[in-house]
Coordinates of N, CA and C in Angstrom, one line a residue:
X60 N 60.8 168.1 100.3 CA 61.4 167.6 101.2 C 60.7 166.1 101.8
X61 N 59.6 166.0 101.8 CA 58.9 165.1 102.1 C 59.2 163.9 101.1
X62 N 59.4 164.5 99.9 CA 59.5 163.3 98.6 C 61.1 162.9 99.0
X63 N 61.9 163.6 99.5 CA 63.3 163.4 99.1 C 63.3 162.6 100.4
X64 N 62.9 162.3 101.5 CA 62.9 161.5 103.0 C 62.1 160.2 102.2
X65 N 61.1 160.2 101.6 CA 60.3 159.1 101.1 C 61.3 158.4 100.0
X66 N 62.2 159.1 99.2 CA 63.0 158.2 98.4 C 64.1 158.1 99.0
X67 N 64.4 158.6 100.2 CA 65.6 158.0 100.7 C 65.2 156.8 101.8
X68 N 64.4 156.7 102.2 CA 63.5 155.8 103.0 C 63.3 154.2 102.1
X69 N 63.1 154.7 100.5 CA 62.9 153.6 99.7 C 64.5 153.0 99.2
X70 N 65.2 154.1 99.2 CA 66.7 153.4 99.1 C 67.1 152.8 100.0
X71 N 67.0 153.1 101.1 CA 67.5 152.4 102.2 C 67.2 150.8 102.6
X72 N 65.8 150.7 102.0 CA 65.6 149.4 102.3 C 65.9 148.5 101.1
X73 N 66.3 149.2 100.1 CA 66.7 148.6 98.8 C 68.2 148.2 99.2
X74 N 69.1 148.9 100.0 CA 70.2 148.8 100.4 C 70.2 147.7 101.0
X75 N 69.3 147.7 102.1 CA 69.1 146.7 103.1 C 68.6 145.2 102.5
X76 N 67.7 145.3 102.0 CA 67.9 143.8 101.2 C 68.9 143.4 100.4
X77 N 69.5 144.5 99.7 CA 70.6 143.8 98.9 C 71.7 143.5 100.0
X78 N 72.0 144.3 100.9 CA 73.0 143.6 102.0 C 72.5 142.1 102.6
X79 N 71.0 142.1 103.0 CA 70.4 140.8 103.2 C 70.9 139.7 102.4
X80 N 70.5 139.6 101.1 CA 70.6 138.6 100.1 C 72.3 138.6 99.8
X81 N 72.8 139.5 100.1 CA 74.6 139.3 99.8 C 74.8 138.5 101.2
X82 N 74.3 138.5 102.4 CA 74.8 137.8 103.5 C 74.0 136.2 103.3
X83 N 73.2 136.3 102.7 CA 72.6 134.7 102.7 C 73.3 134.0 101.4
X84 N 73.7 134.6 100.5 CA 74.6 134.0 99.5 C 75.7 133.3 100.1
X85 N 76.5 134.4 100.6 CA 77.6 134.4 101.0 C 77.7 132.9 102.0
X86 N 76.5 132.9 103.2 CA 76.2 132.0 104.0 C 76.4 130.5 103.5
X87 N 75.3 130.8 102.2 CA 75.1 129.2 101.6 C 76.6 129.0 101.2
X88 N 77.3 129.8 100.6 CA 78.7 129.5 100.1 C 79.5 129.0 101.4
X89 N 79.6 129.4 102.5 CA 80.4 129.1 103.3 C 80.2 127.7 104.2
X90 N 78.4 127.5 104.2 CA 78.0 126.2 104.4 C 78.4 125.0 103.7
X91 N 78.3 125.3 102.2 CA 79.0 124.3 101.5 C 80.0 123.9 101.5
X92 N 81.1 124.7 101.9 CA 82.6 124.8 101.8 C 83.4 124.2 103.8
X93 N 81.8 124.3 104.2 CA 82.0 123.7 105.7 C 82.5 124.7 106.2
X94 N 82.8 126.0 106.1 CA 82.8 127.1 107.1 C 81.8 127.5 107.8
X95 N 81.4 126.5 108.8 CA 80.2 126.6 109.6 C 80.1 128.1 110.6
X96 N 81.3 128.6 111.2 CA 81.0 129.6 111.9 C 81.1 130.8 111.0
X97 N 81.4 130.8 109.9 CA 81.4 132.2 109.2 C 79.7 132.1 108.6
X98 N 79.1 130.8 108.1 CA 78.2 130.6 107.7 C 77.0 131.0 108.9
X99 N 77.1 130.4 110.1 CA 76.7 131.4 111.4 C 76.4 132.6 111.3
X100 N 77.4 133.2 111.2 CA 77.5 134.7 111.4 C 76.7 135.4 110.2
X101 N 77.0 135.0 108.8 CA 76.3 135.4 107.6 C 74.8 134.9 107.7
X102 N 74.6 133.8 108.1 CA 72.9 133.4 108.4 C 72.3 134.8 109.3
X103 N 72.9 135.0 110.5 CA 72.5 135.8 111.6 C 72.5 137.0 111.1
X104 N 73.2 137.7 110.6 CA 73.2 138.7 109.9 C 71.9 139.3 108.9
X105 N 71.8 138.0 108.0 CA 70.7 138.3 107.1 C 69.3 138.0 107.7
X106 N 69.5 137.2 108.8 CA 68.0 136.9 109.6 C 67.7 138.4 110.3
X107 N 68.9 138.8 110.7 CA 68.6 140.4 111.5 C 67.9 141.4 110.5
X108 N 68.7 141.5 109.1 CA 68.2 142.3 108.3 C 66.9 141.9 107.7
X109 N 66.5 140.8 107.4 CA 65.4 140.5 106.7 C 63.9 140.8 108.0
X110 N 64.5 140.5 109.2 CA 63.4 140.8 110.1 C 63.1 142.1 110.3
X111 N 64.2 143.2 109.7 CA 63.6 144.1 110.0 C 62.9 144.8 108.7
X112 N 62.8 144.3 107.9 CA 62.2 144.5 106.3 C 61.2 143.8 106.4
X113 N 60.7 142.7 107.5 CA 59.2 142.0 107.5 C 59.1 141.1 106.4
X114 N 60.2 140.6 105.9 CA 60.1 139.5 104.7 C 60.2 138.3 105.6
X115 N 59.0 137.5 105.9 CA 58.9 136.6 106.9 C 59.5 135.1 106.1
X116 N 59.1 135.4 104.3 CA 59.9 133.9 104.2 C 61.1 134.1 104.2
X117 N 61.9 135.2 103.7 CA 63.4 135.2 103.9 C 64.0 135.1 105.3
X118 N 63.0 135.7 105.9 CA 63.8 135.5 107.4 C 63.4 133.9 108.2
X119 N 62.7 133.5 107.3 CA 62.5 131.6 107.9 C 63.8 131.1 107.1
X120 N 64.0 131.7 105.9 CA 65.0 130.8 105.5 C 66.4 131.3 106.2
X121 N 66.7 132.4 106.6 CA 67.8 132.6 107.5 C 68.0 131.9 108.6
X122 N 66.7 132.2 109.3 CA 66.6 131.4 110.7 C 67.1 129.8 110.3
X123 N 66.4 129.0 109.2 CA 66.9 127.9 109.3 C 68.3 127.5 109.1
X124 N 68.9 128.4 108.3 CA 70.3 128.5 107.8 C 71.3 128.6 109.3
X125 N 70.7 129.6 110.3 CA 71.3 129.4 111.5 C 70.9 128.3 112.3
X126 N 70.0 127.6 112.4 CA 69.8 126.4 112.6 C 70.8 125.2 112.5
X127 N 70.8 125.1 111.0 CA 71.6 124.2 110.3 C 73.1 124.4 110.5
X128 N 73.3 125.7 110.6 CA 74.8 126.0 111.3 C 75.4 125.3 112.8
X129 N 74.2 125.6 113.4 CA 74.5 125.0 114.9 C 74.5 123.5 114.8
X130 N 73.5 123.0 113.7 CA 73.5 121.4 113.7 C 75.0 120.8 113.5
X131 N 75.3 121.6 112.2 CA 76.7 121.3 111.7 C 77.7 121.2 112.5
X132 N 77.7 122.4 113.5 CA 78.9 122.4 114.8 C 78.5 121.5 116.0
X133 N 77.2 120.7 116.0 CA 76.7 119.6 116.8 C 76.3 120.5 118.2
X134 N 76.1 121.4 117.8 CA 75.3 122.4 119.1 C 73.8 122.3 118.9
X135 N 73.1 121.0 119.1 CA 71.9 120.5 119.1 C 71.0 121.4 119.8
X136 N 71.3 121.9 121.1 CA 70.1 122.4 121.3 C 70.1 123.9 121.0
X137 N 71.0 124.7 120.5 CA 70.7 125.8 119.7 C 70.2 125.6 118.4
X138 N 70.2 124.5 117.7 CA 70.1 124.1 116.5 C 68.5 123.9 116.5
X139 N 67.9 123.2 117.6 CA 66.8 123.2 117.7 C 65.9 124.4 117.8
X140 N 66.5 125.1 118.9 CA 65.9 126.6 119.3 C 65.4 127.4 117.8
X141 N 66.6 127.5 116.7 CA 66.6 128.0 115.4 C 65.7 127.7 114.5
X142 N 65.7 126.2 114.4 CA 65.1 125.5 114.0 C 63.4 125.4 114.0
X143 N 63.3 125.5 115.3 CA 61.7 125.4 115.4 C 61.1 126.9 115.1
X144 N 61.9 127.9 115.4 CA 61.6 129.1 115.0 C 61.3 129.4 113.4
X145 N 62.5 129.0 112.6 CA 62.1 128.9 111.3 C 61.0 128.3 110.8
X146 N 60.3 127.1 111.6 CA 59.5 126.4 111.1 C 58.3 127.1 111.1
X147 N 58.2 128.4 112.3 CA 57.0 128.8 112.2 C 56.8 129.8 111.4
X148 N 57.9 130.3 111.0 CA 57.7 131.5 109.9 C 57.9 131.1 108.7
X149 N 57.7 129.8 108.2 CA 57.9 129.2 106.9 C 56.8 128.6 106.6
X150 N 56.1 128.3 108.0 CA 54.4 128.1 107.6 C 53.7 129.1 107.7
X151 N 54.2 130.3 108.1 CA 53.4 131.7 108.1 C 53.3 132.1 106.3
X152 N 54.5 132.1 106.1 CA 54.8 132.1 104.7 C 54.3 131.5 103.6
X153 N 53.6 130.4 103.9 CA 53.0 129.2 103.3 C 53.9 128.8 102.2
X154 N 55.4 128.8 102.5 CA 56.7 128.0 102.2 C 56.7 126.3 102.0
X155 N 56.0 125.9 101.2 CA 55.7 124.1 101.4 C 57.0 123.6 101.8
X156 N 57.8 124.0 100.5 CA 59.1 123.3 100.5 C 60.3 123.6 101.4
X157 N 60.2 125.1 101.6 CA 61.1 125.5 103.0 C 60.4 124.8 104.2
X158 N 59.3 124.7 104.3 CA 58.6 123.8 105.7 C 59.7 122.6 105.7
X159 N 59.3 121.9 104.3 CA 59.9 120.2 104.3 C 61.2 120.4 104.5
X160 N 62.1 121.3 104.4 CA 63.4 121.3 104.5 C 63.8 121.6 106.1
X161 N 63.0 122.1 106.8 CA 63.2 122.5 108.0 C 62.8 121.3 108.9
X162 N 61.5 121.0 108.7 CA 61.6 119.4 109.3 C 62.4 118.2 109.1
X163 N 63.0 118.5 107.8 CA 63.9 117.1 107.4 C 65.2 117.5 108.1
X164 N 65.6 119.0 108.6 CA 66.8 119.3 109.1 C 66.8 119.1 110.8
X165 N 65.2 119.1 111.2 CA 65.0 119.1 112.6 C 65.0 117.4 113.0
X166 N 64.4 116.6 112.3 CA 64.7 115.2 112.5 C 65.8 114.5 113.2
X167 N 67.1 114.6 112.7 CA 68.3 114.4 113.4 C 68.6 115.0 114.4
X168 N 68.1 116.4 114.5 CA 68.4 117.0 115.8 C 67.8 116.4 117.0
X169 N 66.6 116.3 116.8 CA 65.8 115.8 117.7 C 66.1 114.1 118.2
X170 N 66.6 113.5 117.4 CA 67.3 112.4 117.5 C 68.4 112.2 118.3
X171 N 69.4 113.2 118.1 CA 70.6 113.3 118.6 C 70.3 113.8 120.2
X172 N 69.0 114.6 120.2 CA 68.8 114.7 121.8 C 68.1 114.1 122.4
X173 N 67.7 112.9 121.9 CA 67.0 111.8 122.4 C 65.7 111.6 122.4
X174 N 65.2 112.5 121.3 CA 63.6 112.7 121.0 C 63.3 112.0 120.0
X175 N 63.4 110.7 120.0 CA 63.4 109.8 118.9 C 61.9 109.9 118.2
X176 N 60.9 109.8 119.0 CA 59.5 110.1 118.5 C 59.1 111.5 118.3
X177 N 59.9 112.6 118.7 CA 59.7 113.6 117.9 C 60.3 113.8 116.6
X178 N 61.1 113.3 116.7 CA 62.1 112.8 115.3 C 61.6 112.2 114.5
X179 N 60.8 111.3 114.4 CA 59.6 110.3 113.7 C 58.7 111.3 113.2
X180 N 57.8 112.1 114.1 CA 56.8 113.1 113.7 C 57.2 113.8 112.9
X181 N 58.3 114.7 112.9 CA 58.4 115.8 112.3 C 59.0 115.0 111.0
X182 N 59.7 113.7 110.8 CA 60.1 113.7 109.5 C 58.8 112.7 108.7
X183 N 57.8 112.2 109.3 CA 56.6 111.5 108.6 C 55.6 113.0 108.2
X184 N 55.8 114.2 109.1 CA 55.1 115.5 108.5 C 56.0 115.8 107.1
X185 N 57.3 115.5 107.1 CA 58.1 116.1 105.9 C 57.7 115.3 104.9
X186 N 57.5 114.2 105.0 CA 57.1 113.0 104.0 C 55.7 113.6 103.2
X187 N 54.6 113.8 104.3 CA 53.5 114.6 103.8 C 53.5 115.6 102.9
X188 N 54.4 116.6 103.3 CA 54.5 117.7 102.7 C 54.9 118.0 101.4
X189 N 56.3 116.9 101.6 CA 57.0 116.7 99.9 C 56.0 116.0 98.9
X190 N 55.0 115.3 99.5 CA 54.0 114.6 98.2 C 53.3 115.6 97.9
X191 N 53.0 116.9 98.5 CA 52.3 117.6 97.5 C 52.8 118.6 96.8
X192 N 54.2 118.4 96.6 CA 54.8 119.2 95.2 C 55.8 118.0 94.7
X193 N 55.6 116.8 94.9 CA 56.8 116.1 94.3 C 58.0 116.0 94.0
X194 N 58.9 116.5 95.0 CA 60.3 116.5 94.8 C 60.9 115.3 95.2
X195 N 61.5 114.2 94.5 CA 61.9 113.0 94.6 C 63.1 112.9 95.3
X196 N 64.2 114.0 95.1 CA 65.0 114.0 95.8 C 65.0 114.6 96.9
X197 N 64.2 115.3 97.2 CA 64.3 115.7 98.9 C 63.5 114.8 99.6
X198 N 62.5 113.8 99.0 CA 62.1 112.8 99.7 C 62.9 111.9 100.0
X199 N 64.0 111.8 98.7 CA 64.8 110.8 99.2 C 65.4 111.2 100.6
X200 N 66.0 112.0 100.6 CA 66.6 112.7 101.8 C 65.6 112.3 103.2
X201 N 64.3 112.7 102.9 CA 63.5 112.3 104.0 C 63.4 111.2 104.6
X202 N 63.3 110.3 103.3 CA 63.3 108.8 103.7 C 64.8 108.1 104.2
X203 N 65.9 108.7 103.9 CA 66.9 108.6 104.8 C 67.2 108.7 105.9
X204 N 66.8 110.0 106.3 CA 66.8 110.3 107.8 C 65.5 109.4 108.4
X205 N 64.4 108.9 107.6 CA 63.8 108.2 108.6 C 64.5 107.0 108.7
X206 N 64.8 106.6 107.7 CA 65.9 105.3 108.2 C 66.8 105.1 109.2
X207 N 67.1 106.3 109.4 CA 68.1 106.5 110.8 C 67.2 106.5 112.1
X208 N 66.4 107.4 112.3 CA 65.2 107.1 113.3 C 64.9 105.8 113.4
X209 N 64.2 105.3 112.5 CA 63.8 103.6 112.7 C 64.9 103.0 113.5
X210 N 65.9 102.9 112.5 CA 67.1 101.9 112.9 C 67.4 102.1 114.7
X211 N 67.2 103.6 114.7 CA 67.8 103.9 116.1 C 66.6 103.5 117.2
X212 N 65.4 103.3 116.7 CA 64.5 102.7 117.8 C 64.3 101.2 117.3
X213 N 65.5 100.4 117.1 CA 65.1 99.0 116.9 C 64.4 98.6 115.6
X214 N 63.9 99.3 114.8 CA 62.8 98.6 113.6 C 64.1 98.5 112.4
X215 N 64.7 97.5 112.5 CA 65.6 97.6 111.3 C 65.2 97.3 110.2
X216 N 64.2 96.3 109.9 CA 63.8 96.0 108.7 C 63.1 97.0 107.9
X217 N 62.2 97.9 108.8 CA 62.0 99.0 108.3 C 62.5 100.0 107.9
X218 N 63.6 100.5 108.9 CA 64.9 101.3 108.1 C 65.3 100.6 106.9
X219 N 65.6 99.4 106.8 CA 66.2 99.2 105.4 C 65.2 99.2 104.5
X220 N 63.7 99.1 104.5 CA 62.4 99.6 103.4 C 63.1 101.1 103.1
X221 N 63.0 102.1 104.1 CA 63.4 103.4 104.1 C 64.5 103.8 103.2
X222 N 65.7 102.8 103.4 CA 66.8 103.1 102.7 C 66.9 102.4 101.2
X223 N 65.9 101.5 101.0 CA 65.5 101.2 99.7 C 64.9 102.1 98.8
X224 N 64.0 102.8 99.5 CA 62.9 104.1 98.5 C 64.1 105.1 98.6
X225 N 64.8 105.4 99.7 CA 66.0 106.4 99.5 C 66.8 106.6 98.3
X226 N 67.2 105.1 98.1 CA 67.8 105.2 97.0 C 67.7 105.0 95.8
X227 N 66.1 104.7 95.4 CA 65.7 104.8 94.6 C 65.2 106.2 94.0
X228 N 65.1 107.0 95.0 CA 64.6 108.6 94.8 C 65.9 109.4 94.5
X229 N 67.3 108.8 94.8 CA 68.2 109.7 94.7 C 68.6 109.8 93.3
X230 N 69.1 110.8 93.2 CA 69.5 111.4 91.6 C 70.9 111.6 91.5
X231 N 71.9 111.7 92.5 CA 73.4 111.7 92.8 C 74.0 110.4 93.1
X232 N 74.8 110.3 92.6 CA 75.7 108.8 92.8 C 76.2 109.1 94.6
X233 N 76.3 110.1 94.9 CA 76.9 110.2 96.2 C 75.9 109.8 97.3
X234 N 74.6 110.5 96.9 CA 73.3 109.9 97.7 C 73.1 108.2 97.7
X235 N 73.4 107.9 96.1 CA 72.7 106.5 96.1 C 74.0 105.4 96.7
X236 N 75.1 106.1 96.9 CA 76.4 105.2 97.2 C 76.1 105.3 98.8
X237 N 75.8 106.3 99.3 CA 75.1 106.5 100.9 C 74.2 105.4 101.1
X238 N 73.1 105.4 100.5 CA 71.9 104.6 100.8 C 72.6 103.1 100.6
X239 N 73.1 102.6 99.7 CA 73.5 101.2 99.3 C 74.4 101.1 100.3
X240 N 75.2 101.8 101.1 CA 76.4 101.2 101.9 C 75.5 101.0 103.2
X241 N 74.7 102.2 103.6 CA 73.9 102.0 104.7 C 73.0 100.8 104.5
X242 N 72.2 100.3 103.3 CA 71.7 99.1 103.6 C 72.4 97.9 103.4
X243 N 73.5 98.0 103.0 CA 74.3 96.8 103.2 C 74.8 96.3 104.5
X244 N 75.1 97.6 105.5 CA 75.2 97.2 107.1 C 74.1 96.7 107.5
X245 N 73.1 97.2 107.2 CA 71.7 96.7 108.0 C 71.4 95.3 107.5
X246 N 71.6 94.9 106.2 CA 71.5 93.5 105.9 C 72.4 92.5 106.9
X247 N 73.6 93.2 107.2 CA 74.3 92.1 108.4 C 73.6 92.1 109.3
X248 N 73.0 93.4 109.8 CA 72.5 93.2 111.0 C 71.1 92.2 111.3
X249 N 70.4 92.0 109.9 CA 69.2 91.2 109.7 C 70.1 89.9 109.4
X250 N 71.1 89.4 109.0 CA 71.7 88.3 109.0 C 71.5 88.1 107.5
X251 N 71.7 88.8 106.7 CA 71.5 88.5 105.4 C 72.9 89.1 104.7
X252 N 73.7 88.0 105.1 CA 75.5 88.0 104.5 C 75.7 88.3 103.4
X253 N 74.7 87.5 102.7 CA 75.0 87.0 101.3 C 74.8 88.4 100.4
X254 N 73.5 89.1 100.7 CA 72.7 90.3 100.5 C 73.9 91.4 100.5
X255 N 74.4 91.6 101.9 CA 75.5 92.5 102.1 C 76.6 92.4 101.2
X256 N 77.2 91.4 101.1 CA 78.4 91.3 100.0 C 78.1 91.3 98.8
X257 N 76.8 91.0 98.0 CA 76.6 91.7 96.8 C 76.2 93.1 96.7
X258 N 76.0 93.6 97.8 CA 75.6 95.1 97.6 C 76.9 96.0 97.7
X259 N 78.0 95.5 98.5 CA 79.1 96.2 98.6 C 80.2 95.8 97.2
X260 N 79.8 94.8 96.6 CA 80.3 94.3 95.6 C 79.9 95.2 94.2
X261 N 78.6 95.6 94.3 CA 78.0 96.5 93.2 C 78.7 97.6 93.3
X262 N 78.9 98.3 94.6 CA 79.4 99.7 95.0 C 80.8 99.4 94.4
X263 N 81.6 98.6 94.6 CA 82.9 98.2 94.4 C 82.9 98.8 92.8
X264 N 82.1 97.9 91.9 CA 82.2 97.7 90.6 C 81.7 99.5 90.1
X265 N 80.7 100.2 90.8 CA 80.6 101.6 90.4 C 81.9 102.2 90.6
X266 N 82.5 102.3 91.6 CA 83.8 102.8 91.9 C 84.8 102.7 91.3
X267 N 85.0 101.6 90.4 CA 86.1 101.3 89.6 C 85.7 102.0 88.2
X268 N 84.1 102.0 87.9 CA 84.0 102.4 86.6 C 84.2 104.2 86.6
X269 N 83.8 104.8 87.9 CA 84.0 106.3 88.2 C 85.5 106.6 88.3
X270 N 86.8 105.6 88.4 CA 87.8 105.5 88.5 C 88.2 106.5 89.8
X271 N 87.6 106.0 91.1 CA 87.5 106.6 92.3 C 88.3 105.5 93.2
X272 N 89.8 105.8 93.5 CA 90.1 104.9 94.4 C 89.7 104.9 95.9
X273 N 89.4 106.3 96.4 CA 89.0 106.2 97.9 C 87.9 105.3 97.8
X274 N 87.2 105.5 97.2 CA 85.5 104.6 97.1 C 86.0 103.1 97.2
X275 N 86.9 102.6 96.1 CA 86.9 101.5 95.9 C 87.7 100.9 97.4
X276 N 88.8 101.9 97.8 CA 89.4 101.1 99.0 C 88.6 101.1 100.1
X277 N 87.5 102.1 100.2 CA 86.2 101.9 101.1 C 85.6 100.6 101.0
X278 N 85.0 100.3 99.5 CA 84.4 99.1 99.4 C 85.3 97.5 99.9
X279 N 86.8 97.6 99.7 CA 87.3 96.6 100.0 C 87.5 96.5 101.7
X280 N 87.6 97.3 102.2 CA 87.3 97.6 103.6 C 86.3 96.8 104.0
X281 N 85.2 97.6 103.7 CA 83.7 97.0 104.0 C 83.6 95.3 103.7
X282 N 84.2 95.1 102.4 CA 84.0 93.4 102.2 C 84.9 92.8 103.1
X283 N 86.1 93.2 103.7 CA 86.9 92.4 104.5 C 86.2 92.5 105.9
X284 N 85.3 93.3 106.1 CA 84.8 93.3 107.6 C 83.5 92.0 107.2
X285 N 83.1 92.1 106.1 CA 81.7 91.3 106.1 C 82.4 89.8 105.8
X286 N 83.3 89.3 105.1 CA 84.3 88.1 104.8 C 84.9 87.7 106.4
X287 N 84.9 88.3 107.4 CA 85.1 87.8 108.7 C 83.7 87.4 109.7
X288 N 82.6 87.8 109.4 CA 81.5 87.5 109.9 C 81.0 86.2 109.8

């Protein structure tokens, strides 16, 4: 009888772990599809199950998902609460990449809450953490967020340099385009109108090569703004 109860307990844990993994997988898909409320519910369900299982690494990941979902819904106070909790558990689990992702997500949340120094602190820490395991795309995201914070603090030239670094580290065209476009905008602020024009014309050429009419239209719109300056 004791053996049967033991086997039953083990089966229950396996069932609970399978359920948690399914919730987590569904949450990631919902998040990627922009279904933020669904993602929030699924991440929350996964977090509860991983907490019961004592799996602190997965619990930290699920909490990060909860916080990121609140961020996506522009509920920054709740986002901060859950992301700060996630950070604690990701550090307990010695999950360096997870820690960096949570710090990366926290930066914009602090910025939107008016805490630019806190935003700068967590992103600088994220940069330090990522440097330990050399993930170039992730470091590129950190540098992009650092650019946003330094720009908000009025350090336009520094923000521009961060964007340049982010663009060099980016591996996907969408990320490269985003960095180059933001850099062109900062060129205007810095009075480098000619450079801004050249950057947008380069983006226009890339959009034409890709056969992307929406991006072409966007570039023409940006060039129109520059030509009116």
